[in-house]
CSV table of C-alpha atoms in Angstrom, one decimal:
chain,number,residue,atom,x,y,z
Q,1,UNK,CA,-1.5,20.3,34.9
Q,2,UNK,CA,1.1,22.1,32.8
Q,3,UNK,CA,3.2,25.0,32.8
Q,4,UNK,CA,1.4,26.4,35.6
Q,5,UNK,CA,2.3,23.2,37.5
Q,6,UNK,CA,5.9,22.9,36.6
Q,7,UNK,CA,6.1,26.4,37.4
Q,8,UNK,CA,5.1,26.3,40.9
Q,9,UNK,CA,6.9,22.9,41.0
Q,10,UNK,CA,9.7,24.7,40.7
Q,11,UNK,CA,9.8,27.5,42.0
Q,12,UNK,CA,8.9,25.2,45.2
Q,13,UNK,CA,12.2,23.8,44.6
Q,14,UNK,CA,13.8,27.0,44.4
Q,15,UNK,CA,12.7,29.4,46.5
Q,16,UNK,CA,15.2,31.8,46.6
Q,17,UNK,CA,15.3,32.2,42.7
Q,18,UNK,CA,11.4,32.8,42.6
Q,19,UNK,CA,11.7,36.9,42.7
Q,20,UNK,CA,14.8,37.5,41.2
Q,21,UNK,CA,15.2,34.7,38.6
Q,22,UNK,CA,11.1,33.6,37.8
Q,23,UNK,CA,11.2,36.1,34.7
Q,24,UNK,CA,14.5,36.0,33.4
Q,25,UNK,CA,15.5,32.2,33.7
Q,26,UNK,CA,13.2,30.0,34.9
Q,27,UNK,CA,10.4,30.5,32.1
Q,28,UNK,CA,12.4,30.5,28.9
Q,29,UNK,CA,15.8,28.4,30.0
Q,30,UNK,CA,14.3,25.6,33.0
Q,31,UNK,CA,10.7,26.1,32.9
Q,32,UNK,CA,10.5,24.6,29.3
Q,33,UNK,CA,13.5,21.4,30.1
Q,34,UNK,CA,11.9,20.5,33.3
Q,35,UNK,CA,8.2,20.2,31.6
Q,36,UNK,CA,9.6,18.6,28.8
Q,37,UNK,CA,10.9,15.9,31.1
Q,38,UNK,CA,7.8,15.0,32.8
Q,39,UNK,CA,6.2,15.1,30.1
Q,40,UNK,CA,8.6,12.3,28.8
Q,41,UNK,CA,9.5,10.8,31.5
Q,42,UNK,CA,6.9,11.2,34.6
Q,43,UNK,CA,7.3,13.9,37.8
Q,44,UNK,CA,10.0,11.4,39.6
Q,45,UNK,CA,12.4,11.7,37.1
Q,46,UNK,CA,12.0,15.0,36.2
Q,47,UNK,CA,12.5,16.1,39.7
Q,48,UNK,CA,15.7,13.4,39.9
Q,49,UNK,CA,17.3,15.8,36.6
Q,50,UNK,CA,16.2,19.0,38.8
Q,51,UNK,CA,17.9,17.5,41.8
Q,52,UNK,CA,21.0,16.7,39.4
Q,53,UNK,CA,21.4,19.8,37.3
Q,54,UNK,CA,19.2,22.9,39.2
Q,55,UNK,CA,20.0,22.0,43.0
Q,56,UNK,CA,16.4,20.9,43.7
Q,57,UNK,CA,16.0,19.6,47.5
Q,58,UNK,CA,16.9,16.2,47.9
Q,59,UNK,CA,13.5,14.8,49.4
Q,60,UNK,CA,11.6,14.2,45.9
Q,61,UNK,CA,7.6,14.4,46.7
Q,62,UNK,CA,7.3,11.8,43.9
Q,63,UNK,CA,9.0,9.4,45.3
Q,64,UNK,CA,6.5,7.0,46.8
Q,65,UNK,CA,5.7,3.5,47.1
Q,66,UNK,CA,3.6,1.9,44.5
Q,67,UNK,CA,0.5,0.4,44.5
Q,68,UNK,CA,0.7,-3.5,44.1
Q,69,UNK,CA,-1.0,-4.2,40.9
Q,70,UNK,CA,-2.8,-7.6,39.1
Q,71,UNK,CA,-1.1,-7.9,35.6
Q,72,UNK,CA,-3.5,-10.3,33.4
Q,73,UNK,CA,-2.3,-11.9,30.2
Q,74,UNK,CA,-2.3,-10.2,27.2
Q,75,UNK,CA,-4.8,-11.9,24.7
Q,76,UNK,CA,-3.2,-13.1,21.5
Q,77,UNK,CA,-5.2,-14.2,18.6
Q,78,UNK,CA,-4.5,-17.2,16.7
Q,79,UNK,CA,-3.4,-17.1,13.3
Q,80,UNK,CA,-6.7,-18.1,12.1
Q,81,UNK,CA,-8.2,-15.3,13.5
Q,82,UNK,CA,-6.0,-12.9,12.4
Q,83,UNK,CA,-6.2,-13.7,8.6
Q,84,UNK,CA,-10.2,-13.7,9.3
Q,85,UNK,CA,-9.6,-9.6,10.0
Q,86,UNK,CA,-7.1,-9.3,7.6
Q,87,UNK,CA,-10.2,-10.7,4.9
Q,88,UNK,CA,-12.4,-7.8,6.1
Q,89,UNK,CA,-10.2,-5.2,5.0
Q,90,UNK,CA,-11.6,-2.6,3.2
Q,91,UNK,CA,-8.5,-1.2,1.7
Q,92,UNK,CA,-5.1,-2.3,0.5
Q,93,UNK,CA,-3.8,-0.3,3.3
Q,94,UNK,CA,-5.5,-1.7,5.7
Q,95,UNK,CA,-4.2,-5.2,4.8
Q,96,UNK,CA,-0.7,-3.7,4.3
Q,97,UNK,CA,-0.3,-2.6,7.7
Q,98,UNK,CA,-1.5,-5.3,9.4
Q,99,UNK,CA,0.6,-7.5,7.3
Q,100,UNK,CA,3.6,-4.9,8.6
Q,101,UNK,CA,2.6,-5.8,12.7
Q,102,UNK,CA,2.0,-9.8,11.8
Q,103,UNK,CA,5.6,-9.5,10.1
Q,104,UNK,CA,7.5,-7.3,12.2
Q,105,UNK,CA,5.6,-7.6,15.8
Q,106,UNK,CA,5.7,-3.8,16.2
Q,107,UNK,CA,4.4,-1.5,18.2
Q,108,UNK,CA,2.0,1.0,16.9
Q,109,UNK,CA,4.2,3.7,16.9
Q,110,UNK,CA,7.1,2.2,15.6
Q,111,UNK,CA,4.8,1.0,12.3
Q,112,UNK,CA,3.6,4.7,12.1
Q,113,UNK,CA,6.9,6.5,12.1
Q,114,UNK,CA,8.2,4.0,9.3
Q,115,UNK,CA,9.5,6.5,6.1
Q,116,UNK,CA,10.4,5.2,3.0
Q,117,UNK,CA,13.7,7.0,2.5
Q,118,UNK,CA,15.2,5.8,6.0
Q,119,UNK,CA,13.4,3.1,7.1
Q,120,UNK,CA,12.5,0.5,4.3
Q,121,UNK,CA,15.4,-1.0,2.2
Q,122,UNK,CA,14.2,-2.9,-0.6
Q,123,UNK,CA,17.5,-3.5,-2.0
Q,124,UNK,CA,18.7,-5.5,1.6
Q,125,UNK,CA,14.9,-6.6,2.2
Q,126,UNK,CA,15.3,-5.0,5.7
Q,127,UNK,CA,13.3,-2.4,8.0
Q,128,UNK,CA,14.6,-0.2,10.4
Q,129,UNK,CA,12.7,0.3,13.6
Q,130,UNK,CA,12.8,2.9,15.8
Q,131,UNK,CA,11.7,3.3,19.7
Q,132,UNK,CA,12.2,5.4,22.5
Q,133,UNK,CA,11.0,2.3,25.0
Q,134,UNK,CA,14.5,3.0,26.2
Q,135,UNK,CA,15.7,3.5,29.8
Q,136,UNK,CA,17.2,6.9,28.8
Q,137,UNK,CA,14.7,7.7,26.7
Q,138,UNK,CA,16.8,8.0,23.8
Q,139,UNK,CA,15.9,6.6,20.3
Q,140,UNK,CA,17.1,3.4,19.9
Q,141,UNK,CA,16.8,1.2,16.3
Q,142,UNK,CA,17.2,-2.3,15.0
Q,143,UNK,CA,17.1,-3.4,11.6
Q,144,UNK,CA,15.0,-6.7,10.6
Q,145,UNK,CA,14.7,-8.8,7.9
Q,146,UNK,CA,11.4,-8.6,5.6
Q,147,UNK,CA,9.7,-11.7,5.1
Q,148,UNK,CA,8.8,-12.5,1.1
Q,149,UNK,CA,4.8,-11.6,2.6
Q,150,UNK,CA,6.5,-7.9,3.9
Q,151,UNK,CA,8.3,-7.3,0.7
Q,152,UNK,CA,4.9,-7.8,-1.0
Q,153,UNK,CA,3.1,-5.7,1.3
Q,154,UNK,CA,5.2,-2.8,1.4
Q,155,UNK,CA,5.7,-2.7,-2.2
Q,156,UNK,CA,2.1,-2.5,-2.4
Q,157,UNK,CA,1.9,0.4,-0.2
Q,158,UNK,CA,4.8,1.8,-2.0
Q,159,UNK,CA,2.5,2.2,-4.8
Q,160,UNK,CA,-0.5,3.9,-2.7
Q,161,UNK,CA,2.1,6.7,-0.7
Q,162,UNK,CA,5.3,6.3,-2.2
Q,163,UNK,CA,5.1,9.8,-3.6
Q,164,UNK,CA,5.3,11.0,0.3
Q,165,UNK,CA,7.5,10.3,2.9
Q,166,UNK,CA,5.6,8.1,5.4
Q,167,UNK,CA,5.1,4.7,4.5
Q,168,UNK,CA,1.3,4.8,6.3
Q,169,UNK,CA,-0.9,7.9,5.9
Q,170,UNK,CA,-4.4,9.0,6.5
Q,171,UNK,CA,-5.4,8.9,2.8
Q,172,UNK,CA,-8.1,11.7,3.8
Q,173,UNK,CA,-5.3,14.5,5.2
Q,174,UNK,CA,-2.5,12.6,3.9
Q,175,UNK,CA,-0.5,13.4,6.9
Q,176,UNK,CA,1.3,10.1,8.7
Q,177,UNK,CA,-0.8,8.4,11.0
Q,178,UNK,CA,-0.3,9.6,14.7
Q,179,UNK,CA,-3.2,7.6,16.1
Q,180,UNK,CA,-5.9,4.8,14.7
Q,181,UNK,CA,-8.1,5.2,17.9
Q,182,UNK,CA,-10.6,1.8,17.7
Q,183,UNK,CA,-9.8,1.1,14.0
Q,184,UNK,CA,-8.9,-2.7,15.4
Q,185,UNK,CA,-11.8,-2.8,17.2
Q,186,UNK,CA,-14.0,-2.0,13.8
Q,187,UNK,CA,-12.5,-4.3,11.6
Q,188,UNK,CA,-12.3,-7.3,14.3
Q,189,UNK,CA,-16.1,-6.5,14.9
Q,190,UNK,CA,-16.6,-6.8,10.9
């Protein structure tokens, strides 16, 4: 899966561009949009902006029914619990950040894009939070208040990676956080 894939995947589509046009504009002008977009956005939609804006066929091989599926509730821990994990914290960090998702019920990746020069606002006690959980896939932000516990935290972790631009960062690489793959799991096993 990849550009091999988009690239047959459309030059399926376009079959009469294949020989003249494969070199010149489908790899660097549509190869790299159309991957782009299912990357983002799955193979049905990329092949809806083909259909829209490169005259792909109108039958859409990705358009098929779905699979019924069993959604089960999502467990949430009571507050007790979550202060029990929040004592087994190693590091102020640690306590910072889940402080931030108690706080501002964010999703991972809204907490780990968080900068201090757009995001946090001391002066207005307010966070901006950004998300692409958007229809379009566009970036979308809302502004929300800090609770006093917040404006505690974060000036805390001001004091621990002010000096760069991310509000959390792997203190090892100091580069932002893009994943924390089982860190949960090890503290609520602590």
């Amino acid at each position: 899966v990849g550009r091999a894939t988009d690239t047959f995947l459309v030059a399926y589509a376009i079959p009469e561009f294949v020989f003249f046009a494969l070199p010149i504009v489908l790899t660097p002008v549509i190869l790299p949009l159309f991957s782009r977009m299912r990357l983002q956005s799955g193979e049905m939609a990329a092949w809806s902006w083909g259909i829209k804006y490169l005259g792909f066929p109108r039958n859409n091989p990705f358009d098929v029914d779905k699979f019924p599926e069993t959604r089960k509730a999502r467990y949430v821990p009571p507050e007790q619990d979550f202060w029990a994990v929040y004592d087994t914290c190693s590091n102020q960090q640690d306590r910072n950040m889940l402080l931030t998702y108690l706080n501002l019920a964010a999703r991972k990746s809204e907490v780990f894009r968080l900068t201090w020069k757009t995001d946090i606002d001391f002066f207005a006690k307010r966070v901006r939070l950004t998300t692409r959980k958007t229809k379009d896939g566009s970036m979308e932000e809302d502004w929300l208040p800090m609770t006093s516990d917040l404006f505690e935290a974060l000036k805390s972790q001001h004091r621990i990676t002010g000096k760069w631009p991310y509000v959390f960062m792997d203190q090892e690489s100091l580069k932002p956080f893009t994943s924390r793959q089982h860190w949960m799991a090890r503290v609520c096993n602590r």
